[in-house]
Amino acid sequence: MTTFLIIAVIVLIFLVIVQIAKASEYVSVLKGEKVAQQQSNKINAFLMIAFLVLGLIGVYICNEMYYKDTLFPQGSASVQGEKVDSMFMITTAVTGIVFLITQILLFVFAYKYQEKENRKVFYFPHNTTMEYIWTGIPAIALTVLVAIGLRNWFEFTSEAPKNAIVVEITGKQFGWIYRYGGKDGILGKKYYKNIDEAGSNQLGQIWDDEANHDDVVTTQAMYIVKDRPAKLVINSRDVIHDVGLPHFRMKMDAVPGIPTTLWFTPKYTTKEMKERTKNPNFQYEISCDQMCGNGHYSMKGLVEVVTQAEYDAWLAKQKPNYYAAFPDKDPSNAKQPADTAAKSATAQVVLAKKTKI
Amino acid sequence: MSTEAVLHANVGTAGAQDVHHAHDAHHGDHHHHESFISKYVFSMDHKMIAKQFLITGMVWAVLGGLMSVLFRLQLGYPDSTFPILEDLLGKWAKGGRISAEAYYALVTTHGTVLVFFVLTAGLSGTFSNFLIPLQVGARDMASPFMNMLSYWFFFTASVIMLSSIFVETGPFSGGWTAYPPLSALGDASPGSKTGMDLWLVSMALFVVSSLLGGLNYIATVLNMRTKGMSMTRLPLTIWAFFFTAVLGVLSFPVLFSGFILLIFDRHFGTSFYLSDIFVASTQQALPNEGGSAILYQHLFWFLGHPEVYIILLPAMGMASEILSTNARKPIFGYMAMVASLFAIAVLAFLVWAHHMFVTGLNPFLGSIFVLLTLLIAIPSAIKVFNWLTTLWRGNIRFTPGMLFAIGFVSLFISGGLTGIFLGNSALDIHLHDTYFVIAHFHIVMGVASMFGMFAGVYHWYPKMYGRYMNNTLAYIHFWVTLVGAYLIFWPMHYQGLAGMPRRYYDYSVWESFKHFTELNRFISTVAMVVFAVQFLFLINFFYSIWKGRKVTTQNPWGATTLEWTTPINPGHGNWPGEIPEVHRWAYDYGKDGVEYIPQTQKIGENESAHH
């Protein structure tokens, strides 16, 4: 009922506007087209200047209201991100000046040179000097911006430092899988046809490769260490995803078949960030930034930035994925006398997987 | 009127015209006995085809706009239910809330139809068709038949796209860029099943339409200019349409090839784009190995970026023409304007990978694309300053067309400047695929080009239908749309700076993005108002076709270009007599104290230096 009421009201408003518009056309015919045109010209010229003034006030208010909601007040959570932020500020300053000058000129000219009966227009088809000036100044400004940008770009995309923690992050519909190299620090080889979710091998690790035997696989969160570079090796299992790390100002696509990397140095632990943002629920979230299907919006990952000691303690607690796939190889299981029970459990898993397919 | 005097003078010197024109004049007489079908349906008159493109474009604009209202409803009111949605959309909005599937289908279809059907076919199809023959002085396009085909291919593409909305698995829902593997695998997303096949067929037909049209525009501009109409005397509209057509002809085939490979990957087991894929919904590893999903992005953006300029250049051309006409002043720096159009057209081909800075492409390659991308800012800056100088010391009439042209310049500045942020790869990393990007391209490409289109419709409406549109409605339409567009898209920059990703159905589970609930609601509300106000334009447009104030003078705006030398309601063939000869450039406004001198007027003996 209310829906129909709303529609009826809208239609009514439209009818009124159309009727007024029609009436004003008749009035303008009666008044004489010239007079009517002069009047509407004045009104529109006034609106031009009003739009400029109110618009600039609006820009200011918008900034007052929403700047605090951006990531800038809390600062970048990575060393590299600071450069992104300073680049942003420089670019805003440069473009802001251009924005103000051009918008003000546009609307002021529109207002100032509104039609007047006796105004003679200035026949001014071209002026080479002026054109050189406004070709040259933008060129110089852009050269500066490009120079700053490329210096940062090459730094961000350079090889990660040697002491970096290497984490493999793999996107899938719709979640993230993290893998650590374990004790040897080497990520074992994998092949996508080995993926076997029921058999605890969601990445397709090749078990013949011994480097895999100590690799830790988790879907809970990505643990990295404050002040120590973290290098992400990024994969996808199905469609293109994107590892979006807004707090660290980093982002990289996860492309099936083509591993990518990115690295950064976190500056604050998650705990410190909770204090900085005064938000006890603060989390470093990983957002998927590439359309990946109907669950795209829910593809959330977590980064836990911790101290080196906390990291070591966490890693020590993690069981290699090898033992999940082969519980009988797990030393903690082997101690139990009922070794055969574990084996039969494995067999059951295999059976369950087969029936599923 | 001086215009008519000149026209008659030219008819008098018919002997001087070449044989070609005389033949055309004769040809033009044959079209008096047209049936309804040949006049309104399978018309070969460029003016009628232009109207067909325009009205089809309007239908799509309404549908595409409505889609955006629907998904903005979800974004603005994620916790509310609207029972009417279930009545309208059925299973796509169970319980009165749009489902994620429907949301992504809406987002995708909105993007596809707005970019291709409205702002390419509706804009370039309408105005290239309408204005090229009229402004270069030709009876029709080089090939009226191909021109007709161009429309009907577009129409067929439209029907197929529309039909995809009604298939059981839904229309394609992987974003208008249709990146594989998502777009290649039906098991990864229901929208990638039948919906995607229809999408691809529709787009392939659209490419055909676009090529038929583009080749025609190029041939007409190059070969069918009237006597005296040298390239440097062309109005800037024609230059813009010309470069637009060149861009389309060179880039659409690349997109087409990309689509063909995608069809192969979808149905014939090839692995152009596919490799190392394990589909979770079926628990199966696909046999495809060795393909590159990034290859598609290169092929797509090789069109995709020029496409931005295919959309923007016609709007630039029309804004230039309308600003100059209504400021009663020549466009400033005509040659610089042509050169900057040319520069933009060339650079358009060399910047596509700036859409791919975070795909893991070679950083060196990325740096080249940064450099070339930011170079575009230079011709863009030239254009803006030249428009400003055109207004300076003019005598401005705020016709509805002029208002929209000024609005176009304002939006082009605002949206263009944010391009400097995004084109700089190191900064793009943070902003990529956030609301900052949405704000940027909607302002600079979407709304600005829409403004160019509105400017064109209001300005050339008297030529299209021999009547005026209602000014009061037009003023309301302009001011609400301009203010609304800024209110919608300006705050989105801030959401982008918070890292808020695009194409999210719901932000409530995200600690980092959920604090924008109120702003989202505000944006959605304004979007609905702006959408509603567009109906004022539609009412005005269709009402005025039959009931608008009649045009009584041949040249209502006091313009210099050739279309205003035709009769008020030109028939097929445009000029009843000889095609007028051109003696000067298109921008002699206010020269030697004369308000305007039509292109057809001979250079006077005491005239100051001419162009």
Short mmCIF file of N, CA, C and O in Angstrom, two decimals, chain A residues 3 14 21-22 24 33 40-41 44 47 63 66 69 88 92 99 102-103 109-110 113 115-116 119 121-125 131 134 142 145-146 153 157 173 191-192 197 237 240 247 251-253 279 281 285 288-289 291 294 296-297 300, chain B residues 84 101 173 188 278 283 286 288-289 328-329 332-333 336 358-359 363 374 377 385-386 388-389 393-396 398 410 413-414 424-425 429-430 432-433 470 472 475 479 494 501 503-505 509-512 515 532 543 549 588-589:
data_model
loop_
_atom_site.label_atom_id
_atom_site.label_comp_id
_atom_site.label_asym_id
_atom_site.label_seq_id
_atom_site.Cartn_x
_atom_site.Cartn_y
_atom_site.Cartn_z
N THR A 3 3.84 1.52 -0.89
CA THR A 3 4.58 1.61 -2.13
C THR A 3 3.77 2.37 -3.18
O THR A 3 4.28 3.25 -3.87
N PHE A 14 5.59 14.95 -10.38
CA PHE A 14 6.02 15.09 -11.77
C PHE A 14 5.00 15.88 -12.57
O PHE A 14 5.36 16.77 -13.34
N ALA A 21 6.14 23.82 -15.86
CA ALA A 21 7.07 24.05 -16.97
C ALA A 21 6.31 24.49 -18.22
O ALA A 21 6.75 25.39 -18.95
N LYS A 22 5.18 23.85 -18.45
CA LYS A 22 4.39 24.22 -19.62
C LYS A 22 3.88 25.65 -19.49
O LYS A 22 3.94 26.45 -20.43
N SER A 24 5.12 28.01 -17.77
CA SER A 24 6.18 29.02 -17.90
C SER A 24 6.52 29.25 -19.36
O SER A 24 6.93 30.35 -19.75
N GLU A 33 9.81 36.28 -26.26
CA GLU A 33 10.86 35.31 -26.03
C GLU A 33 12.14 35.94 -25.51
O GLU A 33 12.85 35.40 -24.69
N SER A 40 15.78 34.07 -17.75
CA SER A 40 16.30 32.75 -17.39
C SER A 40 17.82 32.74 -17.47
O SER A 40 18.49 32.03 -16.72
N ASN A 41 18.37 33.56 -18.36
CA ASN A 41 19.81 33.65 -18.44
C ASN A 41 20.40 34.19 -17.15
O ASN A 41 21.41 33.69 -16.65
N ASN A 44 20.16 31.50 -14.40
CA ASN A 44 21.16 30.45 -14.55
C ASN A 44 22.56 30.96 -14.25
O ASN A 44 23.39 30.23 -13.68
N LEU A 47 22.85 30.97 -10.64
CA LEU A 47 23.00 29.61 -10.13
C LEU A 47 24.41 29.08 -10.34
O LEU A 47 24.93 28.30 -9.54
N ASN A 63 35.03 16.88 3.41
CA ASN A 63 36.34 16.52 3.93
C ASN A 63 36.32 16.46 5.46
O ASN A 63 36.86 15.55 6.08
N TYR A 66 34.34 13.20 6.43
CA TYR A 66 34.76 11.85 6.05
C TYR A 66 36.26 11.60 6.07
O TYR A 66 36.70 10.48 5.96
N ASP A 69 37.25 9.09 8.46
CA ASP A 69 36.89 7.70 8.16
C ASP A 69 37.84 7.04 7.17
O ASP A 69 37.72 5.85 6.89
N PHE A 88 50.24 10.49 -1.96
CA PHE A 88 48.85 10.90 -2.08
C PHE A 88 48.70 12.38 -1.73
O PHE A 88 48.01 13.13 -2.42
N THR A 92 47.46 15.25 -4.17
CA THR A 92 46.27 16.01 -3.81
C THR A 92 46.56 17.51 -3.85
O THR A 92 45.74 18.30 -4.33
N PHE A 99 42.41 22.01 -9.57
CA PHE A 99 40.97 21.90 -9.41
C PHE A 99 40.36 23.25 -9.05
O PHE A 99 39.41 23.71 -9.68
N THR A 102 40.73 25.89 -12.02
CA THR A 102 39.90 25.66 -13.20
C THR A 102 38.41 25.75 -12.88
O THR A 102 37.65 26.36 -13.64
N GLN A 103 38.00 25.17 -11.75
CA GLN A 103 36.57 25.24 -11.44
C GLN A 103 36.15 26.69 -11.17
O GLN A 103 35.08 27.12 -11.61
N PHE A 109 33.74 32.74 -14.98
CA PHE A 109 33.59 33.20 -16.37
C PHE A 109 32.14 33.08 -16.81
O PHE A 109 31.58 33.98 -17.43
N ALA A 110 31.53 31.93 -16.47
CA ALA A 110 30.14 31.73 -16.88
C ALA A 110 29.26 32.83 -16.32
O ALA A 110 28.38 33.35 -17.01
N TYR A 113 30.53 36.58 -17.77
CA TYR A 113 30.32 36.87 -19.20
C TYR A 113 28.95 36.40 -19.66
O TYR A 113 28.77 36.02 -20.80
N GLU A 115 25.23 36.77 -20.99
CA GLU A 115 24.81 37.62 -22.10
C GLU A 115 24.35 39.01 -21.62
O GLU A 115 23.54 39.12 -20.70
N LYS A 116 24.93 40.03 -22.25
CA LYS A 116 24.49 41.40 -22.00
C LYS A 116 24.22 42.02 -23.36
O LYS A 116 24.97 41.80 -24.32
N ARG A 119 27.25 43.87 -24.98
CA ARG A 119 28.62 43.37 -24.84
C ARG A 119 29.17 42.95 -26.19
O ARG A 119 28.51 42.29 -26.98
N VAL A 121 31.84 40.67 -27.93
CA VAL A 121 32.74 39.58 -27.56
C VAL A 121 34.13 39.83 -28.14
O VAL A 121 34.29 40.59 -29.10
N PHE A 122 35.08 39.22 -27.51
CA PHE A 122 36.48 39.40 -27.91
C PHE A 122 36.84 38.28 -28.87
O PHE A 122 36.85 37.10 -28.49
N TYR A 123 37.05 38.63 -30.11
CA TYR A 123 37.41 37.62 -31.12
C TYR A 123 38.83 37.16 -30.85
O TYR A 123 39.79 37.89 -31.10
N PHE A 124 38.96 35.96 -30.32
CA PHE A 124 40.27 35.52 -29.80
C PHE A 124 40.47 34.05 -30.17
O PHE A 124 40.33 33.17 -29.35
N PRO A 125 40.77 33.79 -31.46
CA PRO A 125 40.80 32.39 -31.90
C PRO A 125 42.01 31.61 -31.39
O PRO A 125 41.90 30.41 -31.18
N GLU A 131 49.07 28.93 -25.15
CA GLU A 131 48.96 27.48 -25.31
C GLU A 131 50.25 26.77 -24.89
O GLU A 131 50.19 25.69 -24.31
N TRP A 134 50.20 26.56 -21.01
CA TRP A 134 49.42 25.48 -20.39
C TRP A 134 49.66 24.11 -20.97
O TRP A 134 49.02 23.15 -20.61
N LEU A 142 53.65 17.04 -14.03
CA LEU A 142 53.50 15.60 -14.18
C LEU A 142 54.84 14.88 -14.11
O LEU A 142 54.93 13.78 -13.56
N LEU A 145 55.56 14.33 -10.56
CA LEU A 145 54.72 13.26 -10.00
C LEU A 145 55.16 11.88 -10.49
O LEU A 145 55.19 10.92 -9.73
N VAL A 146 55.49 11.81 -11.78
CA VAL A 146 55.94 10.53 -12.34
C VAL A 146 57.24 10.10 -11.67
O VAL A 146 57.42 8.93 -11.30
N TRP A 153 57.45 3.02 -6.97
CA TRP A 153 57.00 1.81 -7.68
C TRP A 153 58.11 0.79 -7.77
O TRP A 153 57.91 -0.38 -7.48
N THR A 157 58.19 -2.83 -5.90
CA THR A 157 58.20 -4.06 -6.69
C THR A 157 59.57 -4.72 -6.73
O THR A 157 59.78 -5.69 -7.44
N GLN A 173 37.53 -19.74 -3.97
CA GLN A 173 36.16 -19.29 -3.74
C GLN A 173 35.67 -19.86 -2.41
O GLN A 173 35.49 -21.08 -2.33
N TYR A 191 51.14 -29.22 -6.95
CA TYR A 191 50.56 -29.37 -8.27
C TYR A 191 49.05 -29.41 -8.09
O TYR A 191 48.54 -30.18 -7.26
N TYR A 192 48.36 -28.59 -8.86
CA TYR A 192 46.93 -28.39 -8.55
C TYR A 192 46.10 -29.67 -8.69
O TYR A 192 45.06 -29.79 -8.08
N GLU A 197 40.60 -32.03 -0.96
CA GLU A 197 40.15 -31.38 0.27
C GLU A 197 39.84 -32.40 1.35
O GLU A 197 40.17 -32.19 2.51
N ARG A 237 43.54 -20.70 -6.58
CA ARG A 237 43.21 -22.08 -6.87
C ARG A 237 42.16 -22.18 -7.97
O ARG A 237 41.99 -23.21 -8.58
N ILE A 240 40.46 -15.46 -10.57
CA ILE A 240 41.38 -14.41 -10.10
C ILE A 240 40.82 -13.78 -8.82
O ILE A 240 39.65 -13.42 -8.76
N HIS A 247 45.37 -1.44 5.04
CA HIS A 247 46.13 -0.78 6.11
C HIS A 247 47.61 -0.69 5.78
O HIS A 247 48.30 0.20 6.24
N LYS A 251 48.50 -4.33 -2.42
CA LYS A 251 47.48 -5.07 -3.15
C LYS A 251 48.14 -5.85 -4.27
O LYS A 251 49.06 -5.34 -4.92
N MET A 252 47.71 -7.07 -4.47
CA MET A 252 48.23 -7.83 -5.60
C MET A 252 47.25 -8.93 -5.99
O MET A 252 46.67 -9.58 -5.13
N ASP A 253 47.08 -9.10 -7.30
CA ASP A 253 46.16 -10.12 -7.79
C ASP A 253 46.67 -11.52 -7.49
O ASP A 253 47.88 -11.76 -7.47
N ASN A 279 40.02 1.30 18.72
CA ASN A 279 38.94 0.39 18.35
C ASN A 279 39.34 -1.02 18.80
O ASN A 279 40.20 -1.64 18.20
N ASN A 281 37.98 -3.69 18.41
CA ASN A 281 37.69 -4.73 17.43
C ASN A 281 38.57 -4.64 16.20
O ASN A 281 38.35 -5.34 15.21
N GLU A 285 42.38 -6.57 8.02
CA GLU A 285 41.59 -7.45 7.18
C GLU A 285 42.21 -7.55 5.79
O GLU A 285 42.76 -6.59 5.26
N CYS A 288 39.24 -9.27 -0.57
CA CYS A 288 39.45 -9.68 -1.96
C CYS A 288 39.05 -8.50 -2.83
O CYS A 288 37.94 -7.99 -2.74
N ASP A 289 39.96 -8.04 -3.66
CA ASP A 289 39.70 -6.86 -4.47
C ASP A 289 39.55 -7.18 -5.94
O ASP A 289 39.76 -6.31 -6.79
N MET A 291 36.75 -9.14 -8.47
CA MET A 291 35.46 -9.84 -8.57
C MET A 291 35.71 -11.33 -8.80
O MET A 291 36.33 -11.73 -9.78
N ASN A 294 29.91 -14.95 -6.60
CA ASN A 294 28.82 -14.41 -5.78
C ASN A 294 29.18 -14.26 -4.31
O ASN A 294 28.50 -13.57 -3.58
N HIS A 296 32.10 -13.02 -3.37
CA HIS A 296 33.24 -12.09 -3.39
C HIS A 296 33.30 -11.21 -2.13
O HIS A 296 34.34 -11.03 -1.52
N TYR A 297 32.12 -10.67 -1.76
CA TYR A 297 32.07 -9.71 -0.66
C TYR A 297 32.38 -10.33 0.70
O TYR A 297 32.59 -9.62 1.66
N LYS A 300 37.01 -12.81 3.24
CA LYS A 300 37.79 -12.01 4.18
C LYS A 300 38.93 -12.84 4.75
O LYS A 300 38.74 -14.00 5.11
N ILE B 84 8.10 -5.23 -2.45
CA ILE B 84 7.80 -5.00 -3.86
C ILE B 84 8.88 -5.61 -4.75
O ILE B 84 8.62 -6.06 -5.87
N GLU B 101 23.52 -13.04 -5.85
CA GLU B 101 23.55 -13.37 -7.27
C GLU B 101 22.95 -12.26 -8.11
O GLU B 101 23.50 -11.84 -9.11
N SER B 173 27.30 -12.43 -14.42
CA SER B 173 27.42 -11.67 -13.17
C SER B 173 28.86 -11.51 -12.71
O SER B 173 29.11 -11.32 -11.53
N ALA B 188 31.92 -22.01 -11.59
CA ALA B 188 32.44 -21.06 -10.61
C ALA B 188 31.39 -20.00 -10.28
O ALA B 188 31.48 -19.33 -9.26
N PHE B 278 41.23 -25.57 -9.86
CA PHE B 278 40.50 -26.59 -9.12
C PHE B 278 39.16 -25.97 -8.73
O PHE B 278 39.12 -24.97 -8.01
N GLN B 283 34.60 -30.06 -6.84
CA GLN B 283 35.77 -30.77 -6.31
C GLN B 283 36.58 -31.42 -7.43
O GLN B 283 37.02 -32.55 -7.31
N LEU B 286 40.59 -29.02 -13.24
CA LEU B 286 40.34 -28.97 -14.68
C LEU B 286 41.59 -29.42 -15.43
O LEU B 286 42.72 -29.22 -14.96
N ASN B 288 42.84 -28.11 -18.06
CA ASN B 288 43.52 -27.02 -18.76
C ASN B 288 44.82 -26.61 -18.07
O ASN B 288 44.83 -26.34 -16.87
N GLU B 289 45.90 -26.55 -18.87
CA GLU B 289 47.17 -26.07 -18.30
C GLU B 289 47.87 -25.17 -19.30
O GLU B 289 47.74 -25.35 -20.51
N ARG B 328 29.17 32.73 -28.12
CA ARG B 328 29.23 33.64 -29.27
C ARG B 328 30.67 34.05 -29.55
O ARG B 328 30.95 35.21 -29.86
N LYS B 329 31.56 33.10 -29.43
CA LYS B 329 32.99 33.37 -29.52
C LYS B 329 33.65 32.16 -30.18
O LYS B 329 33.21 31.04 -29.96
N PHE B 332 38.63 28.53 -28.67
CA PHE B 332 40.02 28.99 -28.56
C PHE B 332 40.97 27.87 -28.96
O PHE B 332 40.82 26.72 -28.50
N GLY B 333 41.92 28.18 -29.81
CA GLY B 333 42.97 27.22 -30.17
C GLY B 333 42.45 26.03 -30.94
O GLY B 333 42.64 24.87 -30.54
N ALA B 336 45.03 23.48 -31.72
CA ALA B 336 45.45 22.78 -30.50
C ALA B 336 44.39 21.79 -30.05
O ALA B 336 44.71 20.72 -29.52
N VAL B 358 48.22 -4.11 -10.76
CA VAL B 358 48.34 -5.07 -9.66
C VAL B 358 48.12 -6.52 -10.12
O VAL B 358 47.81 -7.39 -9.32
N THR B 359 48.30 -6.78 -11.42
CA THR B 359 48.16 -8.16 -11.87
C THR B 359 49.47 -8.90 -11.76
O THR B 359 49.55 -10.09 -12.07
N PRO B 363 57.40 -4.93 -13.55
CA PRO B 363 57.43 -3.55 -13.05
C PRO B 363 57.97 -2.56 -14.08
O PRO B 363 57.52 -1.41 -14.13
N LEU B 374 50.21 9.22 -17.74
CA LEU B 374 50.18 10.58 -17.23
C LEU B 374 50.37 11.60 -18.35
O LEU B 374 49.97 12.74 -18.23
N ALA B 377 47.35 13.53 -19.49
CA ALA B 377 46.92 14.72 -18.76
C ALA B 377 47.26 15.99 -19.52
O ALA B 377 46.58 17.01 -19.37
N PHE B 385 41.86 24.20 -20.60
CA PHE B 385 42.21 25.63 -20.63
C PHE B 385 41.64 26.31 -21.87
O PHE B 385 41.23 27.47 -21.82
N ASN B 386 41.59 25.58 -22.97
CA ASN B 386 41.02 26.18 -24.17
C ASN B 386 39.52 26.40 -24.03
O ASN B 386 38.99 27.41 -24.51
N LEU B 388 38.05 27.03 -21.18
CA LEU B 388 37.92 28.18 -20.28
C LEU B 388 38.15 29.48 -21.04
O LEU B 388 37.41 30.45 -20.87
N THR B 389 39.17 29.48 -21.90
CA THR B 389 39.47 30.70 -22.64
C THR B 389 38.36 31.01 -23.65
O THR B 389 38.14 32.17 -23.98
N ARG B 393 35.47 36.42 -21.81
CA ARG B 393 35.05 37.57 -22.60
C ARG B 393 34.11 37.18 -23.73
O ARG B 393 34.13 37.76 -24.82
N GLY B 394 33.31 36.17 -23.47
CA GLY B 394 32.26 35.84 -24.43
C GLY B 394 30.97 36.54 -24.02
O GLY B 394 30.98 37.46 -23.19
N ASN B 395 29.89 36.12 -24.62
CA ASN B 395 28.58 36.69 -24.31
C ASN B 395 27.64 35.50 -24.18
O ASN B 395 26.95 35.13 -25.12
N ILE B 396 27.63 34.93 -22.97
CA ILE B 396 27.13 33.56 -22.82
C ILE B 396 25.61 33.48 -22.69
O ILE B 396 25.01 34.14 -21.85
N PHE B 398 22.73 30.91 -21.67
CA PHE B 398 22.59 29.63 -20.98
C PHE B 398 21.43 28.83 -21.54
O PHE B 398 20.40 28.67 -20.90
N SER B 410 33.13 20.94 -16.07
CA SER B 410 33.36 20.83 -14.64
C SER B 410 33.61 19.37 -14.23
O SER B 410 34.56 19.07 -13.49
N ILE B 413 36.97 18.01 -15.47
CA ILE B 413 38.09 18.45 -14.62
C ILE B 413 38.15 17.58 -13.36
O ILE B 413 39.19 17.00 -13.02
N SER B 414 37.01 17.48 -12.68
CA SER B 414 36.99 16.75 -11.40
C SER B 414 37.41 15.30 -11.57
O SER B 414 38.20 14.78 -10.80
N ASN B 424 49.26 6.70 -11.57
CA ASN B 424 50.59 6.59 -10.96
C ASN B 424 50.64 5.28 -10.19
O ASN B 424 50.07 5.16 -9.10
N SER B 425 51.32 4.28 -10.76
CA SER B 425 51.16 2.91 -10.28
C SER B 425 51.34 2.72 -8.78
O SER B 425 50.58 2.00 -8.14
N ILE B 429 48.24 1.18 -6.40
CA ILE B 429 48.19 -0.06 -5.62
C ILE B 429 47.16 0.06 -4.51
O ILE B 429 46.34 -0.82 -4.30
N HIS B 430 47.19 1.20 -3.82
CA HIS B 430 46.26 1.38 -2.71
C HIS B 430 44.84 1.62 -3.20
O HIS B 430 43.87 1.18 -2.58
N HIS B 432 43.45 0.92 -6.26
CA HIS B 432 42.93 0.01 -7.27
C HIS B 432 41.71 -0.76 -6.76
O HIS B 432 41.71 -1.29 -5.66
N ASP B 433 40.68 -0.81 -7.60
CA ASP B 433 39.46 -1.58 -7.29
C ASP B 433 38.78 -1.15 -5.99
O ASP B 433 38.11 -1.94 -5.34
N ASN B 470 11.23 21.84 -23.72
CA ASN B 470 10.82 22.83 -22.71
C ASN B 470 12.04 23.24 -21.86
O ASN B 470 12.71 22.41 -21.29
N THR B 472 12.21 25.12 -19.00
CA THR B 472 12.11 25.02 -17.54
C THR B 472 12.43 23.60 -17.08
O THR B 472 13.20 23.40 -16.14
N TYR B 475 16.11 23.05 -17.34
CA TYR B 475 16.91 23.67 -16.28
C TYR B 475 16.85 22.85 -15.00
O TYR B 475 17.87 22.61 -14.34
N TRP B 479 20.20 21.17 -13.25
CA TRP B 479 20.74 21.52 -11.93
C TRP B 479 20.65 20.36 -10.96
O TRP B 479 21.58 20.09 -10.20
N TYR B 494 36.23 9.25 -0.64
CA TYR B 494 36.64 9.01 0.74
C TYR B 494 36.50 7.53 1.10
O TYR B 494 37.31 6.98 1.83
N PRO B 501 36.47 -1.84 -0.97
CA PRO B 501 36.52 -2.44 -2.30
C PRO B 501 35.20 -2.27 -3.05
O PRO B 501 34.14 -2.16 -2.44
N ARG B 503 32.27 -3.63 -5.82
CA ARG B 503 31.58 -4.89 -6.09
C ARG B 503 31.40 -5.75 -4.85
O ARG B 503 31.55 -6.96 -4.91
N TYR B 504 31.11 -5.10 -3.71
CA TYR B 504 30.77 -5.86 -2.52
C TYR B 504 29.27 -5.74 -2.31
O TYR B 504 28.71 -4.66 -2.39
N TYR B 505 28.68 -6.87 -2.01
CA TYR B 505 27.23 -6.95 -1.83
C TYR B 505 26.85 -6.41 -0.46
O TYR B 505 25.80 -5.82 -0.27
N VAL B 509 30.10 -7.22 7.57
CA VAL B 509 31.02 -8.08 8.34
C VAL B 509 32.44 -7.52 8.37
O VAL B 509 33.32 -8.10 8.98
N TRP B 510 32.65 -6.40 7.71
CA TRP B 510 34.01 -5.88 7.58
C TRP B 510 34.25 -4.77 8.59
O TRP B 510 33.65 -3.70 8.51
N GLU B 511 35.15 -5.03 9.51
CA GLU B 511 35.48 -4.03 10.52
C GLU B 511 36.01 -2.75 9.86
O GLU B 511 35.76 -1.65 10.31
N SER B 512 36.73 -2.91 8.74
CA SER B 512 37.39 -1.77 8.12
C SER B 512 36.44 -0.91 7.29
O SER B 512 36.76 0.23 6.99
N HIS B 515 31.79 1.30 8.68
CA HIS B 515 31.40 2.58 9.27
C HIS B 515 30.84 3.57 8.25
O HIS B 515 30.61 4.72 8.55
N ALA B 532 15.14 9.61 -10.76
CA ALA B 532 13.77 10.07 -10.99
C ALA B 532 13.75 11.31 -11.88
O ALA B 532 12.91 11.44 -12.77
N TYR B 543 7.40 14.37 -25.19
CA TYR B 543 6.31 15.32 -25.29
C TYR B 543 6.61 16.34 -26.39
O TYR B 543 5.76 16.66 -27.21
N ARG B 549 7.32 23.57 -28.66
CA ARG B 549 7.22 24.83 -29.39
C ARG B 549 7.92 24.65 -30.74
O ARG B 549 9.01 24.12 -30.81
N ASP B 588 33.58 31.45 -36.86
CA ASP B 588 33.63 32.91 -36.98
C ASP B 588 32.49 33.56 -36.20
O ASP B 588 31.49 34.00 -36.76
N TYR B 589 32.67 33.56 -34.87
CA TYR B 589 31.72 34.25 -34.01
C TYR B 589 32.36 35.54 -33.53
O TYR B 589 33.49 35.53 -33.05
#
